[in-house]
CSV table of C-alpha atoms and ligand atoms in Angstrom, one decimal:
chain,number,residue,atom,x,y,z
D,292,UNK,CA,21.3,19.7,15.0
D,293,UNK,CA,18.0,17.6,15.6
D,294,UNK,CA,17.7,13.9,13.9
D,295,UNK,CA,14.4,12.4,12.8
D,296,UNK,CA,14.2,10.4,15.9
D,297,UNK,CA,14.4,13.6,18.1
D,298,UNK,CA,11.8,15.1,15.8
D,299,UNK,CA,9.3,12.4,16.3
D,300,UNK,CA,10.0,12.5,20.0
D,301,UNK,CA,9.3,16.2,20.2
D,302,UNK,CA,6.2,15.8,18.0
D,303,UNK,CA,3.4,16.6,20.4
D,304,UNK,CA,5.4,19.5,22.1
D,305,UNK,CA,6.1,20.9,18.5
D,306,UNK,CA,2.3,21.1,17.6
D,307,UNK,CA,1.4,22.3,21.0
D,308,UNK,CA,3.9,25.0,20.7
D,309,UNK,CA,5.7,24.2,24.0
D,310,UNK,CA,9.3,24.5,22.6
D,311,UNK,CA,11.8,27.1,23.6
D,312,UNK,CA,13.2,29.3,21.0
D,313,UNK,CA,16.4,27.6,20.4
D,314,UNK,CA,14.5,24.1,20.0
D,315,UNK,CA,11.8,25.7,17.9
D,316,UNK,CA,14.7,27.1,15.5
D,317,UNK,CA,16.4,23.6,15.4
D,318,UNK,CA,13.0,22.1,14.6
D,319,UNK,CA,12.4,24.6,11.8
D,320,UNK,CA,15.9,24.0,10.2
D,321,UNK,CA,15.2,20.4,10.4
D,322,UNK,CA,11.8,20.6,8.6
D,323,UNK,CA,13.4,22.7,5.9
D,324,UNK,CA,15.6,19.8,4.7
D,325,UNK,CA,13.6,16.9,5.7
D,326,UNK,CA,10.3,16.3,3.8
D,327,UNK,CA,9.7,13.2,5.9
D,328,UNK,CA,9.5,15.1,9.2
D,329,UNK,CA,7.5,18.0,7.5
D,330,UNK,CA,4.9,15.3,6.6
D,331,UNK,CA,4.9,13.8,9.9
D,332,UNK,CA,4.4,17.0,11.8
D,333,UNK,CA,1.7,18.0,9.3
D,334,UNK,CA,-0.2,14.7,10.0
D,335,UNK,CA,0.3,15.2,13.6
D,336,UNK,CA,-1.2,18.5,13.5
D,337,UNK,CA,-4.1,17.3,11.6
D,338,UNK,CA,-4.7,14.6,14.0
D,339,UNK,CA,-4.7,16.7,17.0
D,340,UNK,CA,-7.2,19.2,15.3
D,341,UNK,CA,-9.5,16.4,14.4
D,342,UNK,CA,-9.2,14.9,17.8
D,343,UNK,CA,-10.2,18.4,19.2
D,344,UNK,CA,-13.2,18.7,16.8
D,345,UNK,CA,-14.7,15.3,17.5
D,346,UNK,CA,-17.0,15.2,20.6
D,347,UNK,CA,-16.0,12.2,22.5
D,348,UNK,CA,-18.5,10.5,24.9
D,349,UNK,CA,-17.8,7.5,27.0
D,350,UNK,CA,-19.6,5.0,24.8
D,351,UNK,CA,-19.1,6.3,21.2
D,352,UNK,CA,-15.5,6.8,19.8
D,353,UNK,CA,-16.2,7.1,16.1
D,354,UNK,CA,-12.9,6.3,14.8
D,355,UNK,CA,-14.3,5.9,11.2
D,356,UNK,CA,-15.3,9.6,11.3
D,357,UNK,CA,-11.8,10.5,12.4
D,358,UNK,CA,-10.2,8.6,9.7
D,359,UNK,CA,-12.5,10.1,7.2
D,360,UNK,CA,-11.6,13.4,8.3
D,361,UNK,CA,-8.0,12.8,8.3
D,362,UNK,CA,-8.1,11.9,4.6
D,363,UNK,CA,-10.0,15.2,3.7
D,364,UNK,CA,-7.6,17.8,2.0
D,365,UNK,CA,-6.2,20.5,4.0
D,366,UNK,CA,-8.3,23.6,4.6
W,285,LIG,ZN1,13.6,14.3,9.6
């Protein structure tokens, strides 16, 4: 069984879908009983989606726009 610390360590692999079947199952089981990690993964997912949408250039990293997007409701 995974604990919350292991969940946070797995975070990026979870949202990128790089987990094996057993780990994914353990993650899903943890998420079912832990609202904190559910929220954590959800925010992580949102962040990665936002980062993919924002066109970064070398000079302009508009963190304000990212933060604004993060606070928009789920679509
Ligand atoms: Zn947890």
